[in-house]
Short mmCIF file of C-alpha atoms and ligand atoms in Angstrom, two decimals:
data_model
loop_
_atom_site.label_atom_id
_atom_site.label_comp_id
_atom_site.label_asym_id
_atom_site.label_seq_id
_atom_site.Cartn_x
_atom_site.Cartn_y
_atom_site.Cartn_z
CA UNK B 248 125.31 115.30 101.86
CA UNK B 249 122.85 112.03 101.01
CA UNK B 250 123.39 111.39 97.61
CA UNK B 251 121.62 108.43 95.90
CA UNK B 252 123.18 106.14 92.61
CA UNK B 253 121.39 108.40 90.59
CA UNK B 254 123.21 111.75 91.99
CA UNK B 255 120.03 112.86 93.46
CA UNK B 256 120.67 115.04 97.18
CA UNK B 257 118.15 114.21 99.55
CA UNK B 258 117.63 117.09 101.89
CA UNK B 259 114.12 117.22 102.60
CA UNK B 260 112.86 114.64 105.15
CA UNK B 261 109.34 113.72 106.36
CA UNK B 262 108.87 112.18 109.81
CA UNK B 263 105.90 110.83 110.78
CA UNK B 264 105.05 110.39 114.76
CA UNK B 265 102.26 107.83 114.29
CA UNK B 266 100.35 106.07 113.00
CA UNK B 267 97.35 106.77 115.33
CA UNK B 268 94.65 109.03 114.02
CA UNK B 269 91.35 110.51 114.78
CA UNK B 270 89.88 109.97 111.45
CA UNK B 271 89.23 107.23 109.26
CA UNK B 272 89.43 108.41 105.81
CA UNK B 273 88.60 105.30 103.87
CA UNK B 274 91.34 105.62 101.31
CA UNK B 275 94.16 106.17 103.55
CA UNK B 276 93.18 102.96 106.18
CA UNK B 277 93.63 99.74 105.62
CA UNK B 278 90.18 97.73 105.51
CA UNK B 279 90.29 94.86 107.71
CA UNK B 280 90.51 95.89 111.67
CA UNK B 281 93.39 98.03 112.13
CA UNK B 282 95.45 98.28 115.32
CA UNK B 283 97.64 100.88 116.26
CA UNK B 284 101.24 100.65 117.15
CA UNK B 285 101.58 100.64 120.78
CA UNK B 286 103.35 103.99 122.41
CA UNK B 287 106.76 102.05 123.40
CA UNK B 288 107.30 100.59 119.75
CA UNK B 289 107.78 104.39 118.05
CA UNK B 290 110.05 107.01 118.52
CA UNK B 291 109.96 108.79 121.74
CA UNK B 292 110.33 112.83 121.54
CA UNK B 293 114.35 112.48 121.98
CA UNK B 294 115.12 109.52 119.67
CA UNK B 295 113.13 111.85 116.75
CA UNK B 296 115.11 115.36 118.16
CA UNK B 297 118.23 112.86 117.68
CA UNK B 298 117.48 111.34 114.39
CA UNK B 299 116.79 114.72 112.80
CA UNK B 300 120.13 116.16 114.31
CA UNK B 301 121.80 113.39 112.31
CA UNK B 302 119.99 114.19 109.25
CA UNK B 303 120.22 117.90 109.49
CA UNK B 304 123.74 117.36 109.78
CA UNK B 305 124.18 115.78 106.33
CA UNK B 306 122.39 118.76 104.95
CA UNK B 307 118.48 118.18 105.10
CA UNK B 308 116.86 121.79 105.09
CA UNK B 309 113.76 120.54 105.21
CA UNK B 310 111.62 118.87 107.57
CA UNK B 311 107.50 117.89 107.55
CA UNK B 312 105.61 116.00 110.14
CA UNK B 313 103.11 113.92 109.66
CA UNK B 314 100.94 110.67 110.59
CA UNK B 315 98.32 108.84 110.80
CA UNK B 316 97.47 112.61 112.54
CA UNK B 317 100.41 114.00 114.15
CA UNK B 318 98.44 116.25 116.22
CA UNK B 319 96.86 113.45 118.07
CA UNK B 320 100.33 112.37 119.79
CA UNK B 321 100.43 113.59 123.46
CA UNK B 322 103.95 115.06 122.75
CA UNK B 323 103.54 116.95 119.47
CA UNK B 324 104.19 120.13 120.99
CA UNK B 325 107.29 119.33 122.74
CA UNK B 326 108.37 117.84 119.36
CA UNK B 327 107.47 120.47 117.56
CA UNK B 328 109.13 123.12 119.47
CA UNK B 329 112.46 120.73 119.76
CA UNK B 330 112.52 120.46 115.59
CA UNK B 331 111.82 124.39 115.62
CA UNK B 332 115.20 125.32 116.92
CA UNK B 333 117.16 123.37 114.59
CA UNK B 334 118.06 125.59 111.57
CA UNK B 335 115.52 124.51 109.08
CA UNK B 336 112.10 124.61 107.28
CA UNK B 337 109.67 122.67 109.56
CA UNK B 338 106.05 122.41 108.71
CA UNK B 339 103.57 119.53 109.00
CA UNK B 340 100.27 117.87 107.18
CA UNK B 341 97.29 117.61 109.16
CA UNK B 342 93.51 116.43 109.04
CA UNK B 343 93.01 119.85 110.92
CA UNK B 344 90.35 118.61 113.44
CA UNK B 345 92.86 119.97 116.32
CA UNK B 346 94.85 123.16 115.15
CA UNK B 347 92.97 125.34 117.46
CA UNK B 348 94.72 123.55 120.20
CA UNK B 349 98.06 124.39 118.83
CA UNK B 350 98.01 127.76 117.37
CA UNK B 351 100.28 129.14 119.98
CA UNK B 352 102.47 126.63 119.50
CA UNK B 353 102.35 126.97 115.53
CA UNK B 354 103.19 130.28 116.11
CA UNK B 355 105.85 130.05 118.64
CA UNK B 356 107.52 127.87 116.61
CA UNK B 357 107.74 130.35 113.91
CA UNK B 358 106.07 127.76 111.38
CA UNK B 359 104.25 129.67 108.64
CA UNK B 360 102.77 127.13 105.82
CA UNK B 361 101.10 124.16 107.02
CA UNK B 362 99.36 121.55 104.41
CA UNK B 363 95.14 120.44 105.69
CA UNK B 364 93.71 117.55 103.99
CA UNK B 365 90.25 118.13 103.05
CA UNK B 366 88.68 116.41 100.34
CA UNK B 367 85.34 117.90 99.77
CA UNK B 368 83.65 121.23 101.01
CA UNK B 369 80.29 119.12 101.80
CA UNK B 370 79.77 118.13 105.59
CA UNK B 371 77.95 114.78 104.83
CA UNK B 372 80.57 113.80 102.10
CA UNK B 373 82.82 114.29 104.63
CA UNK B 374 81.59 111.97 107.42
CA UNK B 375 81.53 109.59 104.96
CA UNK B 376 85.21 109.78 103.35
CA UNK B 377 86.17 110.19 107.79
CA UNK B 378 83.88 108.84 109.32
CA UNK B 379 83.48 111.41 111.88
CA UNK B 380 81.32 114.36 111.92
CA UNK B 381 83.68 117.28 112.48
CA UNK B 382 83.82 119.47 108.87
CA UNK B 383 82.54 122.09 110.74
CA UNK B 384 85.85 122.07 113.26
CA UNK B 385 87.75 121.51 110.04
CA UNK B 386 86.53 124.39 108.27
CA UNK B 387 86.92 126.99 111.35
CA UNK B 388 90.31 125.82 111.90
CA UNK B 389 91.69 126.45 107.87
CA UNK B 390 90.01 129.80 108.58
CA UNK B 391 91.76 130.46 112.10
CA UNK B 392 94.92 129.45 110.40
CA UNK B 393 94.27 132.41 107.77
CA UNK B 394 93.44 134.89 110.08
CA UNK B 395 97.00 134.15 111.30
CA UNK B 396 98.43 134.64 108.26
CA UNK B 397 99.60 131.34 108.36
CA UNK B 398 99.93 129.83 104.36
CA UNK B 399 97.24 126.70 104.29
CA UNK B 400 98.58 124.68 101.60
CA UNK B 401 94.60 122.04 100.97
CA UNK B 402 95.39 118.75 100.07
CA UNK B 403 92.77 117.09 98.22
CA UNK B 404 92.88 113.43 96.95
CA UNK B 405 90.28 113.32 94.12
CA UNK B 406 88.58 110.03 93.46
CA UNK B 407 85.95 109.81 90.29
CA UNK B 408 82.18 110.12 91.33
CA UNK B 409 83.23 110.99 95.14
CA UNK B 410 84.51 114.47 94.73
CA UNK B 411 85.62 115.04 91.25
CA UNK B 412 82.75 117.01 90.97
CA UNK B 413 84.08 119.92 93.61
CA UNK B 414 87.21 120.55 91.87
CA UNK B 415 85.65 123.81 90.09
CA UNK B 416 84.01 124.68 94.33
CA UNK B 417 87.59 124.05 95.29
CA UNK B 418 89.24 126.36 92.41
CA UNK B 419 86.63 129.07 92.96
CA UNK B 420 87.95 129.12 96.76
CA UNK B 421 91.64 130.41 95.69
CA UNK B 422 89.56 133.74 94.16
CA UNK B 423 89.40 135.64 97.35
CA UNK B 424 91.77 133.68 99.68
CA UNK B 425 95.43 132.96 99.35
CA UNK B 426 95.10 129.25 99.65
CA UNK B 427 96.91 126.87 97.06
CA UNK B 428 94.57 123.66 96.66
CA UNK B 429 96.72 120.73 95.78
CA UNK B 430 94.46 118.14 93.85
CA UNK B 431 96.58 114.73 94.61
CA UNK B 432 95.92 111.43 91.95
CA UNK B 433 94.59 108.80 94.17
CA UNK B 434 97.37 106.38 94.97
CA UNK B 435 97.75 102.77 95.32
CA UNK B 436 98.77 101.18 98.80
CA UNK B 437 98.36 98.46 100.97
CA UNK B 438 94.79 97.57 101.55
CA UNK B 439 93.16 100.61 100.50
CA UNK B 440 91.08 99.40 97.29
CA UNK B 441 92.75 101.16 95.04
CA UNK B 442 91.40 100.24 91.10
CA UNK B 443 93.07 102.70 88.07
CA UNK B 444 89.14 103.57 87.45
CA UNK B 445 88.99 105.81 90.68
CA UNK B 446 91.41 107.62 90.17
CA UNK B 447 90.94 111.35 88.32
CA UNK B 448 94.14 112.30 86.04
CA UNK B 449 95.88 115.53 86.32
CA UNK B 450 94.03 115.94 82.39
CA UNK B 451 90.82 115.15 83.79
CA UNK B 452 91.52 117.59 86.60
CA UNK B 453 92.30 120.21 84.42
CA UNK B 454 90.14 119.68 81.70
CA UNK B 455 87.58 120.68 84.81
CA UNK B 456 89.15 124.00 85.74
CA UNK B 457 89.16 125.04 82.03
CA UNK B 458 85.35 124.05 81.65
CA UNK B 459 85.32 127.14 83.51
CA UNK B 460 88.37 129.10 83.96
CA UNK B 461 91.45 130.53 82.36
CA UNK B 462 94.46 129.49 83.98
CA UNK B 463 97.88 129.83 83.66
CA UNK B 464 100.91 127.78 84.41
CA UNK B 465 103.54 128.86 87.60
CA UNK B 466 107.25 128.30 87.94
CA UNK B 467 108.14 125.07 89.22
CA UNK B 468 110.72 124.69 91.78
CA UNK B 469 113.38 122.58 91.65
CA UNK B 470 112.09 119.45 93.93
CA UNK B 471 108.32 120.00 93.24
CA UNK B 472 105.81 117.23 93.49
CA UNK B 473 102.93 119.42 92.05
CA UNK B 474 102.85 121.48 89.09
CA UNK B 475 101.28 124.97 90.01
CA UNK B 476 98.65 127.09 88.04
CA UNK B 477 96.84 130.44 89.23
CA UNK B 478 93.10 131.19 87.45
CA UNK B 479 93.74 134.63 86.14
CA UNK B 480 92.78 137.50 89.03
CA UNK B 481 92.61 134.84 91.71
CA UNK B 482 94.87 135.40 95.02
CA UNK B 483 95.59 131.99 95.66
CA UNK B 484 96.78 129.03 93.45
CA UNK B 485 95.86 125.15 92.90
CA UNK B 486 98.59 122.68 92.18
CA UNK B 487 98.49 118.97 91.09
CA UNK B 488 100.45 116.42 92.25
CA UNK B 489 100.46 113.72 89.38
CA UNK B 490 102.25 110.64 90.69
CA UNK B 491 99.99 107.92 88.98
CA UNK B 492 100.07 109.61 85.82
CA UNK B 493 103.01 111.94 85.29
CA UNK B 494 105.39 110.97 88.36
CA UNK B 495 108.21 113.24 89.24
CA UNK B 496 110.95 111.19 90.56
CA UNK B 497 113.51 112.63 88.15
CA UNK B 498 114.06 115.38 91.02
CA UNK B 499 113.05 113.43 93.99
CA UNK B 500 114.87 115.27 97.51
CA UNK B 501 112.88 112.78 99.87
CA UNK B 502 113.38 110.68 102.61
CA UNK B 503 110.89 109.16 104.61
CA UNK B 504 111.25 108.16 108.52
CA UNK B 505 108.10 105.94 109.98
CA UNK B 506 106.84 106.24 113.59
CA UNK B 507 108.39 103.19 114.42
CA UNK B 508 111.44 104.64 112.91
CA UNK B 509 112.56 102.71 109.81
CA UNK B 510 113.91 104.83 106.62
CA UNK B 511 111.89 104.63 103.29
CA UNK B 512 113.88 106.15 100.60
CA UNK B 513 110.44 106.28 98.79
CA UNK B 514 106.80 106.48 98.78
CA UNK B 515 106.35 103.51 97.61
CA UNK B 516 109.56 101.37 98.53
CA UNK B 517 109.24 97.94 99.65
CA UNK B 518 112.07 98.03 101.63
CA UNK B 519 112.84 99.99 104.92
CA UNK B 520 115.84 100.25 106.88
CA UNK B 521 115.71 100.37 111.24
CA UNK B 522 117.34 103.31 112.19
CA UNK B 523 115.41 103.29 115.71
CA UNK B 524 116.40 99.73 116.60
CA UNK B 525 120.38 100.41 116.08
CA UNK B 526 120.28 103.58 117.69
CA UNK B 527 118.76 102.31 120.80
CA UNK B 528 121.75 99.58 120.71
CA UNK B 529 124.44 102.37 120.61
CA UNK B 530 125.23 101.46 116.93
CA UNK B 531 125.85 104.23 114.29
CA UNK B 532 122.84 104.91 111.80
CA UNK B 533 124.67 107.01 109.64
CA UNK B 534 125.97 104.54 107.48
CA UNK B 535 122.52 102.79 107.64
CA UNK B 536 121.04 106.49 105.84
CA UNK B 537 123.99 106.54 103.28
CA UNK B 538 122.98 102.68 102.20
CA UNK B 539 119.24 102.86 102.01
CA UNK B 540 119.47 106.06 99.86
CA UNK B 541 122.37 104.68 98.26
CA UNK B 542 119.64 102.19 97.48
CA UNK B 543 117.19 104.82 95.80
CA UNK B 544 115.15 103.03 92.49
CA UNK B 545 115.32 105.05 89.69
CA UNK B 546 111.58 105.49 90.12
CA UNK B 547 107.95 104.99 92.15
CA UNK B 548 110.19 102.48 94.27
CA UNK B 549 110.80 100.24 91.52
CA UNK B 550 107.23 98.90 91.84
CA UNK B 551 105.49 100.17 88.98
CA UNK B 552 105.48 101.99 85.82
CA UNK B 553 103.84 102.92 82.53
CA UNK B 554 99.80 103.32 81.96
CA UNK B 555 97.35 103.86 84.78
CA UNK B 556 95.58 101.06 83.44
CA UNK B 557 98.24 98.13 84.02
CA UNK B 558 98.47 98.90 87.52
CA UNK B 559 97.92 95.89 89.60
CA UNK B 560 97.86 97.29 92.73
CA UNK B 561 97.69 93.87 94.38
CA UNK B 562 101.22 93.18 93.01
CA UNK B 563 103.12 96.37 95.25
CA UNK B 564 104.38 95.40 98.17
CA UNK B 565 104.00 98.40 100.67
CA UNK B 566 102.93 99.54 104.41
CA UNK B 567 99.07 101.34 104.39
CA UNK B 568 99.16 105.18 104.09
CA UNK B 569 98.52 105.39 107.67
CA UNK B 570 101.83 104.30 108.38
CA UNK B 571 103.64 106.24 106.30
CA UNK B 572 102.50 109.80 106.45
CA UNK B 573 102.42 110.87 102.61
N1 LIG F 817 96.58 112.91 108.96
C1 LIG F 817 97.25 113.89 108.20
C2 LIG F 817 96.40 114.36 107.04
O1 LIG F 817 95.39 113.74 106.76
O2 LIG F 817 96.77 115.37 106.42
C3 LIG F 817 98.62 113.46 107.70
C4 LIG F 817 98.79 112.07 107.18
S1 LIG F 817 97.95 111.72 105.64
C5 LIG F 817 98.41 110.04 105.39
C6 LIG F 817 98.91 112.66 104.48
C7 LIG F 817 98.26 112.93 103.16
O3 LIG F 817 98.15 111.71 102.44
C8 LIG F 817 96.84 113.48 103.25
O4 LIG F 817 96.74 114.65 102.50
C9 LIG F 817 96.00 112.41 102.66
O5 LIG F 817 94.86 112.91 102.03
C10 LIG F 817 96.97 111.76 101.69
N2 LIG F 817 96.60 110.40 101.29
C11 LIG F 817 96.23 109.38 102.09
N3 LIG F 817 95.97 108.27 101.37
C12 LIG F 817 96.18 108.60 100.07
C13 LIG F 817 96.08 107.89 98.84
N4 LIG F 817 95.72 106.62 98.80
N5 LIG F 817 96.36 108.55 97.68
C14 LIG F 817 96.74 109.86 97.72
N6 LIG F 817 96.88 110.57 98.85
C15 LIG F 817 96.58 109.96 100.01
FE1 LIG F 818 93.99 110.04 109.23
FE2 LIG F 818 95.16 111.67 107.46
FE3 LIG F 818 94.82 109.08 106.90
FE4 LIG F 818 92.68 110.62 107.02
S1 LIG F 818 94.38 110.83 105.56
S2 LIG F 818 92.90 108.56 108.00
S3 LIG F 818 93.25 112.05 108.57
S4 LIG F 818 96.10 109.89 108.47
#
């Protein structure tokens, strides 16, 4: 079991596979020229099979891909089906652009929820937040994902005067499909212009829904990130995950495994420990797991607390999104 100082078990791990991606969400990328991480510096398929067996071993349950876009690796699929046969929950977050390409592979590897990011249900909004053209590829693939009666969990980051103005469009989706929207408080990281006055509270957020809905609060589960509501009569849900203004670290299960394969033992840690770099020298990385959880802050990595507003974003010391995965 990986227990941290603060007797939190840490059984859900996210891996990401790169940091490559075929988007270029402004938000999520740093702003000055960015340059991948060349193919020989990450994981390969078997170190990540490996590394998981080691965690799954020590009780993880729970296991999430992600990026940059983890569809865009050449190897996905082979990873994919290698993770599916170990006894666990595997799912992954996507942009979406290339599900058709894997939906016999989704469903061969028995995976049955799978979290899209899509931030705004307007094609020129989103060329602009991507910068690429493809909401139209997006869009047929969250509905080729229903038609499979796969779950499509949407993540949407809302930023004010981008898209706060959708969240209502976004809530009137859930009335005739199953699909939980997660509304996600923009975050601060490294190089992404983050200021406290983009981002849209979880009051703002639902101040919006009840400008024109009645809505009622879900169960939480034990590790959630998002608190869950349903709008009376709808089939699916929305969810929103307030880390900026009402974090949720008291329950905190994660661990977090880069593409070059260091250990974050949260979001927004400033320190990482190399797993990858051991276990290509033959040296044990269990211990090195046990000591960087062991390491766990208390909260948001240590980095920051208290009101939105006394954020100095310039003052965390953190990778960009892209190279962490969410
Ligand atoms: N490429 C995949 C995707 O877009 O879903 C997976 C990686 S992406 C980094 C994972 C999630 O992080 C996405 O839902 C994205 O919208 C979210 N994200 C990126 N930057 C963020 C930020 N600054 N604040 C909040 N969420 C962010
Ligand atoms: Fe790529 Fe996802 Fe980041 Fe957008 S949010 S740039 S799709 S990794």
């Amino acid at each position: 079991m990986i227990k941290d100082s603060f007797n939190r078990v840490h059984n859900y791990l996210r891996i990401s596979l790169t940091d490559n991606c075929n988007l270029r969400c402004f938000y999520c990328m740093p702003e000055e020229d960015y340059e991948f991480t060349k193919a020989s510096r990450l994981m390969q398929a078997d170190e990540i099979e490996s590394l998981a067996k080691i965690f799954v071993n020590e009780g993880v349950t729970k296991i999430r891909l992600t990026g940059g876009e983890p569809l865009v690796r050449k190897d996905a699929g082979q990873i994919i089906l290698a993770l599916s046969r170990l006894n666990i929950d595997l799912s992954f977050t996507t942009n979406g652009a290339r599900i058709h390409e894997f939906l016999d592979l989704i469903l061969e590897a028995n995976i049955t929820s799978i979290n899209v990011s899509l931030d705004t249900l307007d094609a020129d909004k989103f060329h602009l937040i991507t910068r690429r053209d493809i909401f139209a590829q997006v869009m047929a693939n969250i509905r080729l994902l229903l038609e499979n009666n796969i779950q499509v969990k949407l993540n949407v980051v809302v930023m004010k005067e981008l898209n706060d103005m959708e969240i209502v469009d976004f809530v009137e989706w859930t009335k005739d499909y199953p699909i939980e929207v997660r509304f996600i408080e923009f975050m601060p990281f490294a190089g992404n212009r983050w200021t406290s006055n983009k981002v849209v509270s979880m009051e703002e957020i639902l101040q919006q829904v009840d400008s024109k809905y009645t809505y009622y609060p879900l169960a939480a589960g034990p590790n959630d990130t998002a608190k869950h509501y349903k709008v009376a009569g709808h089939s699916g849900s929305f969810a929103i995950i307030s880390t900026m203004t009402s974090p949720f670290c008291g329950t905190c299960n994660r661990m977090r495994l880069t593409a070059d394969g260091k250990l974050k033992n949260c979001l927004f840690s400033e320190s990482e420990t190399d797993l990858l770099g051991p276990m290509r020298n033959g040296e044990p990385v269990l211990p090195l797991i046990h000591e960087c959880i062991g390491n766990k802050a208390k909260a948001l990595g240590g980095q920051f607390s208290g009101l939105l507003q006394d954020i100095e974003a310039n003052t965390i010391h953190n990778r960009s999104m892209i190279t962490i995965g969410g």
